[in-house]
Amino acid sequence: MDVAGVYLQVMRSVIDGVRADFSTEQLDEASLDALAKLWERKVLEMRTLFKETVHVAPENAPKVNTRKENNRNVPEHPVKAKSSPETQDGFRRGKNHGSPVCEADEILSSDSDDENDDDRSSEFLVEDINEAHLLVSADSQHDEDEDGQNLILAQFEKVARAKSKWKCTLKEGTMTLKGKDSLFGRAGGEFTW
Amino acid sequence: MDLRSYGKFTRTLCILPHCLGLLSFIIVRESCTKPRCHRIETKANQVEMAYYELYRRSTLGMTLTDSLDEMVTNGKLTPTIAMKVLAQFDKCMNEALKNVKTKTTFKGDLYSYRFCDNVWTFVLNNVTIDSVGSGGHKESIIVKSVKIVACDGKNTFGA
């Protein structure tokens, strides 16, 4: 499921949406860019996007498959990212090279295929995601069962109970389960109390 | 003062101010904590939408809140603009989630439930969660414990 894609879309629309408010408040574009970068960095640091097979295809970036044979292509990406101008933020960069978030996901998810390949992960150091990436390759999160609190935020349509059997219908929800994010449009649940 | 020695009417009169005080407290509390998702009539009589703020507790929302807090602390942003950004986030997140096509089911044991201020909060144990994506991609997760927070989705004003 394309969680990273939805996140990117939300981030872009938020930044675009507040651009007008920023100019009203007489704050410059640099602050907006700084916010966008900081937000992006924090989302990557949360490490809730990896372990997903993400097929994010920004406009001009090559479509990257998250299989093992792709690892040969991936070392090219750090070269591309480093050559991009320092001043552009992640979103604008997306038009030419693929945003760091997309690259990060492609790299991170291909890395998760090669769990034993800690050496190779050191080649994939893209400028914005150095720290997050080192954390990903080194940790043993794959072995942990639960990471923090598992949380689902949604809207309920129907909650019903018959004796000790509960049934509910939810919609438009976001889930953080075992350190991984996912989304749903509709959900049904049956629980016993 | 022993109230029992007075008649019923007098006793009611004595209790009434306390009830009114309690009532006003409840009314104030009700308006403060109700989840906001309703039409707001502005001065120009234009209708503005307020969206649920519950997604601010998601990963994306928390990271945005942290980023905004950091920048406000550093003085790079004003609190006013930070609030506007969060309001924009609420709108964009709600709109984006309307387009997600994944269907999920969960089954498990209900440990606790709460329905307060039109918000359901469940804590579930030993839950199996199955997801089917729009591309037919299936996924199954089992977790020991999960918390579900759900606002009222029945009366939202459609896009």
Short mmCIF file of C-alpha atoms in Angstrom, two decimals:
data_model
loop_
_atom_site.label_atom_id
_atom_site.label_comp_id
_atom_site.label_asym_id
_atom_site.label_seq_id
_atom_site.Cartn_x
_atom_site.Cartn_y
_atom_site.Cartn_z
CA MET A 1 0.00 0.00 0.00
CA ASP A 2 1.26 3.40 -0.92
CA VAL A 3 1.45 5.05 2.48
CA ALA A 4 4.49 7.12 1.60
CA GLY A 5 2.71 8.38 -1.51
CA VAL A 6 -0.29 9.53 0.49
CA TYR A 7 1.98 11.15 3.08
CA LEU A 8 3.86 13.00 0.35
CA GLN A 9 0.60 14.16 -1.17
CA VAL A 10 -0.63 15.44 2.20
CA MET A 11 2.67 17.19 2.90
CA ARG A 12 2.67 18.87 -0.51
CA SER A 13 -0.91 20.06 -0.22
CA VAL A 14 -0.33 21.37 3.31
CA ILE A 15 2.75 23.32 2.22
CA ASP A 16 0.98 24.66 -0.85
CA GLY A 17 -2.08 25.50 1.20
CA VAL A 18 -0.23 27.59 3.75
CA ARG A 19 1.95 29.42 1.26
CA ALA A 20 -0.64 32.18 1.03
CA ASP A 21 -0.89 32.43 4.83
CA PHE A 22 2.88 32.69 5.08
CA SER A 23 2.96 35.67 2.76
CA THR A 24 0.05 37.26 4.66
CA GLU A 25 1.99 36.94 7.89
CA GLN A 26 5.03 38.36 6.12
CA LEU A 27 7.10 35.24 6.58
CA ASP A 28 9.40 34.36 3.73
CA GLU A 29 9.58 31.24 1.57
CA ALA A 30 12.73 30.15 3.36
CA SER A 31 10.75 29.52 6.55
CA LEU A 32 8.22 27.48 4.60
CA ASP A 33 11.00 25.47 2.98
CA ALA A 34 12.66 24.98 6.35
CA LEU A 35 9.37 23.68 7.77
CA ALA A 36 8.93 21.30 4.85
CA LYS A 37 12.47 19.96 5.24
CA LEU A 38 12.18 19.58 8.98
CA TRP A 39 8.85 17.78 8.68
CA GLU A 40 10.23 15.44 6.04
CA ARG A 41 13.28 14.67 8.14
CA LYS A 42 11.19 13.88 11.20
CA VAL A 43 8.88 11.57 9.24
CA LEU A 44 11.89 9.65 7.98
CA GLU A 45 13.38 9.51 11.44
CA MET A 46 10.17 7.94 12.75
CA ARG A 47 11.05 4.94 10.60
CA THR A 48 7.41 4.03 10.25
CA LEU A 49 7.54 4.07 6.48
CA PHE A 50 10.06 1.33 5.90
CA LYS A 51 9.34 -2.39 5.72
CA GLU A 52 6.85 -1.42 3.05
CA THR A 53 7.19 -2.27 -0.62
CA VAL A 54 6.73 1.23 -1.93
CA HIS A 55 6.31 1.92 -5.60
CA VAL A 56 6.50 5.68 -5.60
CA ALA A 57 7.13 7.02 -9.07
CA PRO A 58 7.77 10.75 -9.10
CA GLU A 59 7.44 12.46 -12.46
CA ASN A 60 10.86 12.03 -14.00
CA ALA A 61 12.60 9.59 -11.71
CA PRO A 62 13.14 6.07 -13.02
CA LYS A 63 10.62 3.59 -11.68
CA VAL A 64 12.50 1.60 -9.08
CA ASN A 65 11.54 -1.97 -8.28
CA THR A 66 12.06 -3.10 -4.73
CA ARG A 67 13.58 -6.42 -5.62
CA LYS A 68 17.17 -7.60 -5.12
CA GLU A 69 18.27 -7.03 -8.71
CA ASN A 70 17.52 -3.38 -8.22
CA ASN A 71 20.37 -2.91 -5.80
CA ARG A 72 22.69 -2.28 -8.69
CA ASN A 73 20.63 0.73 -9.74
CA VAL A 74 20.38 2.18 -6.29
CA PRO A 75 24.01 3.31 -5.90
CA GLU A 76 23.30 5.71 -8.76
CA HIS A 77 20.79 7.59 -6.66
CA PRO A 78 23.24 9.03 -4.14
CA VAL A 79 25.13 10.48 -7.06
CA LYS A 80 22.00 12.07 -8.44
CA ALA A 81 20.92 13.43 -5.10
CA LYS A 82 24.29 14.94 -4.37
CA SER A 83 24.42 16.69 -7.70
CA SER A 84 21.09 18.43 -7.11
CA PRO A 85 21.32 22.01 -5.93
CA GLU A 86 21.56 22.38 -2.18
CA THR A 87 19.10 25.23 -2.02
CA GLN A 88 16.08 23.39 -3.42
CA ASP A 89 13.84 21.67 -0.93
CA GLY A 90 12.70 18.06 -1.08
CA PHE A 91 9.45 18.78 -2.89
CA ARG A 92 10.90 20.79 -5.73
CA ARG A 93 13.67 18.29 -6.12
CA GLY A 94 10.96 15.74 -6.79
CA LYS A 95 10.41 17.16 -10.25
CA ASN A 96 13.89 16.36 -11.43
CA HIS A 97 15.41 13.59 -9.43
CA GLY A 98 12.74 12.15 -7.22
CA SER A 99 12.30 13.56 -3.74
CA PRO A 100 14.55 12.30 -0.97
CA VAL A 101 11.53 10.71 0.67
CA CYS A 102 10.82 8.62 -2.41
CA GLU A 103 14.45 7.69 -2.78
CA ALA A 104 14.64 6.93 0.90
CA ASP A 105 11.67 4.62 0.71
CA GLU A 106 13.02 2.84 -2.32
CA ILE A 107 16.38 2.48 -0.71
CA LEU A 108 15.03 1.58 2.68
CA SER A 109 12.60 -1.00 1.35
CA SER A 110 15.23 -2.61 -0.84
CA ASP A 111 17.46 -2.65 2.20
CA SER A 112 14.85 -4.54 4.14
CA ASP A 113 14.98 -7.26 1.50
CA ASP A 114 18.64 -7.71 2.29
CA GLU A 115 18.54 -7.84 6.02
CA ASN A 116 21.94 -9.44 6.24
CA ASP A 117 23.61 -6.93 3.99
CA ASP A 118 24.75 -4.38 6.51
CA ASP A 119 27.83 -3.61 4.47
CA ARG A 120 25.88 -2.68 1.39
CA SER A 121 23.62 -0.33 3.32
CA SER A 122 26.57 1.99 3.87
CA GLU A 123 26.63 2.71 0.14
CA PHE A 124 23.12 4.10 0.17
CA LEU A 125 23.83 7.26 2.14
CA VAL A 126 21.71 9.95 0.55
CA GLU A 127 22.36 13.41 2.01
CA ASP A 128 19.10 14.07 3.81
CA ILE A 129 18.62 10.61 5.26
CA ASN A 130 22.07 9.65 6.49
CA GLU A 131 21.09 9.27 10.12
CA ALA A 132 17.78 7.52 9.56
CA HIS A 133 19.43 5.07 7.25
CA LEU A 134 22.22 4.09 9.60
CA LEU A 135 19.65 3.49 12.26
CA VAL A 136 17.64 1.28 9.91
CA SER A 137 20.53 -0.94 8.91
CA ALA A 138 21.93 -1.37 12.37
CA ASP A 139 18.87 -2.05 14.44
CA SER A 140 17.13 -5.27 15.26
CA GLN A 141 13.66 -3.89 14.91
CA HIS A 142 12.69 -6.73 12.66
CA ASP A 143 12.89 -9.03 15.64
CA GLU A 144 10.85 -6.89 18.01
CA ASP A 145 7.23 -7.72 18.23
CA GLU A 146 5.75 -4.37 19.16
CA ASP A 147 7.23 -0.95 19.08
CA GLY A 148 5.60 1.57 21.39
CA GLN A 149 1.85 1.84 21.30
CA ASN A 150 -0.23 0.42 18.49
CA LEU A 151 -2.78 3.07 17.65
CA ILE A 152 -5.65 3.38 15.21
CA LEU A 153 -7.29 6.76 14.60
CA ALA A 154 -10.49 6.69 12.58
CA GLN A 155 -14.13 7.71 12.34
CA PHE A 156 -16.86 5.29 13.38
CA GLU A 157 -19.99 4.71 11.37
CA LYS A 158 -21.62 2.09 13.50
CA VAL A 159 -20.86 0.51 16.85
CA ALA A 160 -23.19 -2.23 18.00
CA ARG A 161 -23.20 -4.74 20.77
CA ALA A 162 -25.08 -8.00 21.29
CA LYS A 163 -24.38 -9.40 24.75
CA SER A 164 -20.59 -9.59 24.75
CA LYS A 165 -20.09 -9.46 20.98
CA TRP A 166 -19.20 -6.06 19.61
CA LYS A 167 -19.29 -5.12 15.94
CA CYS A 168 -18.12 -1.83 14.52
CA THR A 169 -17.67 -0.17 11.16
CA LEU A 170 -14.96 2.42 10.83
CA LYS A 171 -13.81 4.64 7.99
CA GLU A 172 -10.91 6.84 6.95
CA GLY A 173 -8.35 5.62 9.43
CA THR A 174 -4.66 5.71 10.07
CA MET A 175 -2.90 2.86 11.84
CA THR A 176 0.49 2.57 13.51
CA LEU A 177 1.07 -1.11 14.20
CA LYS A 178 4.36 -2.68 15.25
CA GLY A 179 6.23 0.45 14.26
CA LYS A 180 4.69 0.54 10.80
CA ASP A 181 2.12 2.95 9.38
CA SER A 182 -0.82 2.04 7.21
CA LEU A 183 -4.13 3.56 6.19
CA PHE A 184 -7.62 2.31 5.43
CA GLY A 185 -10.72 3.69 3.79
CA ARG A 186 -13.12 1.34 5.49
CA ALA A 187 -12.75 -1.17 8.30
CA GLY A 188 -14.90 -3.64 10.12
CA GLY A 189 -14.23 -5.09 13.51
CA GLU A 190 -15.61 -7.87 15.66
CA PHE A 191 -14.56 -8.19 19.23
CA THR A 192 -15.56 -10.18 22.24
CA TRP A 193 -15.59 -8.49 25.57
CA MET B 1 -27.34 23.67 59.77
CA ASP B 2 -29.39 20.53 59.68
CA LEU B 3 -31.34 20.50 56.44
CA ARG B 4 -33.51 17.65 57.54
CA SER B 5 -35.34 19.94 59.92
CA TYR B 6 -36.51 22.12 57.04
CA GLY B 7 -39.28 21.35 54.57
CA LYS B 8 -38.76 19.83 51.11
CA PHE B 9 -39.17 23.15 49.29
CA THR B 10 -36.53 24.84 51.42
CA ARG B 11 -34.16 21.94 50.90
CA THR B 12 -34.58 22.19 47.11
CA LEU B 13 -33.88 25.91 47.22
CA CYS B 14 -30.64 25.31 49.08
CA ILE B 15 -29.43 22.67 46.62
CA LEU B 16 -30.48 24.60 43.48
CA PRO B 17 -27.49 27.01 43.30
CA HIS B 18 -25.14 24.06 43.55
CA CYS B 19 -26.98 22.29 40.72
CA LEU B 20 -26.83 25.38 38.54
CA GLY B 21 -23.14 25.71 39.19
CA LEU B 22 -22.61 22.07 38.28
CA LEU B 23 -24.75 22.45 35.18
CA SER B 24 -22.79 25.44 33.94
CA PHE B 25 -19.60 23.49 34.52
CA ILE B 26 -20.91 20.61 32.46
CA ILE B 27 -22.02 22.93 29.64
CA VAL B 28 -18.64 24.63 29.50
CA ARG B 29 -16.80 21.31 29.59
CA GLU B 30 -19.05 19.94 26.83
CA SER B 31 -18.29 22.78 24.46
CA CYS B 32 -14.56 22.65 25.11
CA THR B 33 -14.00 18.98 24.49
CA LYS B 34 -16.47 18.16 21.72
CA PRO B 35 -14.59 17.03 18.64
CA ARG B 36 -14.83 19.86 16.14
CA CYS B 37 -16.32 18.92 12.82
CA HIS B 38 -19.12 21.22 11.98
CA ARG B 39 -20.01 24.25 9.94
CA ILE B 40 -18.80 27.55 11.28
CA GLU B 41 -20.71 30.68 10.34
CA THR B 42 -18.21 33.47 9.90
CA LYS B 43 -18.95 37.15 10.06
CA ALA B 44 -19.40 37.30 6.29
CA ASN B 45 -22.00 34.52 6.62
CA GLN B 46 -19.77 32.20 4.66
CA VAL B 47 -19.62 28.61 5.75
CA GLU B 48 -16.18 27.26 6.72
CA MET B 49 -15.47 23.63 7.35
CA ALA B 50 -13.68 22.55 10.49
CA TYR B 51 -12.21 19.09 10.23
CA TYR B 52 -11.48 16.51 12.89
CA GLU B 53 -8.23 17.15 14.70
CA LEU B 54 -7.75 13.55 15.71
CA TYR B 55 -5.28 12.83 12.93
CA ARG B 56 -2.82 15.19 14.62
CA ARG B 57 -2.01 12.22 16.84
CA SER B 58 -0.88 10.13 13.89
CA THR B 59 2.79 9.88 12.86
CA LEU B 60 2.40 12.56 10.23
CA GLY B 61 0.51 14.83 12.60
CA MET B 62 2.94 14.38 15.48
CA THR B 63 5.95 15.05 13.27
CA LEU B 64 4.29 18.21 11.96
CA THR B 65 3.44 19.34 15.49
CA ASP B 66 7.03 18.68 16.62
CA SER B 67 8.44 20.57 13.65
CA LEU B 68 6.13 23.52 14.26
CA ASP B 69 6.93 23.56 17.98
CA GLU B 70 10.63 23.57 17.22
CA MET B 71 10.32 26.45 14.81
CA VAL B 72 8.07 28.48 17.10
CA THR B 73 10.51 27.96 19.97
CA ASN B 74 13.32 29.17 17.74
CA GLY B 75 11.22 32.18 16.84
CA LYS B 76 11.16 31.32 13.14
CA LEU B 77 7.36 30.99 13.10
CA THR B 78 4.53 32.65 14.96
CA PRO B 79 2.04 30.57 16.94
CA THR B 80 -0.72 31.98 14.71
CA ILE B 81 0.78 30.58 11.56
CA ALA B 82 1.47 27.29 13.34
CA MET B 83 -2.23 26.97 14.12
CA LYS B 84 -3.10 27.74 10.52
CA VAL B 85 -0.70 25.05 9.33
CA LEU B 86 -2.30 22.51 11.67
CA ALA B 87 -5.77 23.48 10.46
CA GLN B 88 -4.59 23.02 6.88
CA PHE B 89 -3.14 19.65 7.87
CA ASP B 90 -6.50 18.58 9.32
CA LYS B 91 -8.19 19.48 6.04
CA CYS B 92 -5.61 17.80 3.80
CA MET B 93 -5.41 14.66 5.92
CA ASN B 94 -9.18 14.25 6.04
CA GLU B 95 -9.45 14.80 2.28
CA ALA B 96 -6.60 12.40 1.49
CA LEU B 97 -8.07 9.66 3.67
CA LYS B 98 -11.37 9.89 1.80
CA ASN B 99 -9.54 8.61 -1.28
CA VAL B 100 -7.89 5.60 0.35
CA LYS B 101 -9.47 2.43 -0.95
CA THR B 102 -8.04 -0.15 1.43
CA LYS B 103 -10.41 -2.32 3.39
CA THR B 104 -9.38 -3.71 6.73
CA THR B 105 -10.89 -6.09 9.22
CA PHE B 106 -9.92 -6.70 12.81
CA LYS B 107 -10.86 -9.44 15.19
CA GLY B 108 -9.85 -9.69 18.78
CA ASP B 109 -10.72 -9.44 22.44
CA LEU B 110 -12.14 -6.22 23.79
CA TYR B 111 -10.27 -5.26 26.91
CA SER B 112 -12.00 -1.94 27.52
CA TYR B 113 -14.38 0.48 25.87
CA ARG B 114 -15.35 4.09 26.44
CA PHE B 115 -17.86 6.38 24.77
CA CYS B 116 -17.43 9.95 25.89
CA ASP B 117 -18.10 13.22 24.05
CA ASN B 118 -19.16 11.21 21.00
CA VAL B 119 -15.75 9.54 20.78
CA TRP B 120 -15.28 5.80 21.07
CA THR B 121 -12.05 4.52 22.61
CA PHE B 122 -11.38 0.79 22.54
CA VAL B 123 -8.43 -1.19 23.84
CA LEU B 124 -8.14 -4.54 22.13
CA ASN B 125 -5.94 -7.53 22.93
CA ASN B 126 -4.65 -10.32 20.68
CA VAL B 127 -5.92 -8.69 17.52
CA THR B 128 -5.60 -9.99 13.99
CA ILE B 129 -5.70 -7.24 11.40
CA ASP B 130 -6.19 -8.05 7.71
CA SER B 131 -5.89 -5.45 4.98
CA VAL B 132 -6.75 -5.70 1.32
CA GLY B 133 -5.40 -2.91 -0.84
CA SER B 134 -6.83 -1.54 -4.05
CA GLY B 135 -4.37 -3.62 -6.07
CA GLY B 136 -5.50 -6.80 -4.35
CA HIS B 137 -2.45 -6.68 -2.11
CA LYS B 138 -3.21 -8.51 1.14
CA GLU B 139 -1.57 -8.08 4.49
CA SER B 140 -2.10 -9.61 7.91
CA ILE B 141 -0.75 -8.46 11.26
CA ILE B 142 -1.24 -9.83 14.75
CA VAL B 143 -0.69 -7.50 17.67
CA LYS B 144 -0.94 -8.06 21.39
CA SER B 145 -2.63 -4.78 22.18
CA VAL B 146 -4.07 -1.91 20.18
CA LYS B 147 -5.91 1.28 21.03
CA ILE B 148 -8.62 2.54 18.71
CA VAL B 149 -9.85 6.13 18.92
CA ALA B 150 -12.82 6.91 16.69
CA CYS B 151 -14.76 10.12 16.19
CA ASP B 152 -18.27 10.26 14.76
CA GLY B 153 -18.13 9.67 11.04
CA LYS B 154 -21.87 9.62 10.45
CA ASN B 155 -22.58 13.31 10.26
CA THR B 156 -19.59 14.67 8.38
CA PHE B 157 -20.45 17.07 5.59
CA GLY B 158 -19.46 15.34 2.39
CA ALA B 159 -16.92 16.78 -0.02
#
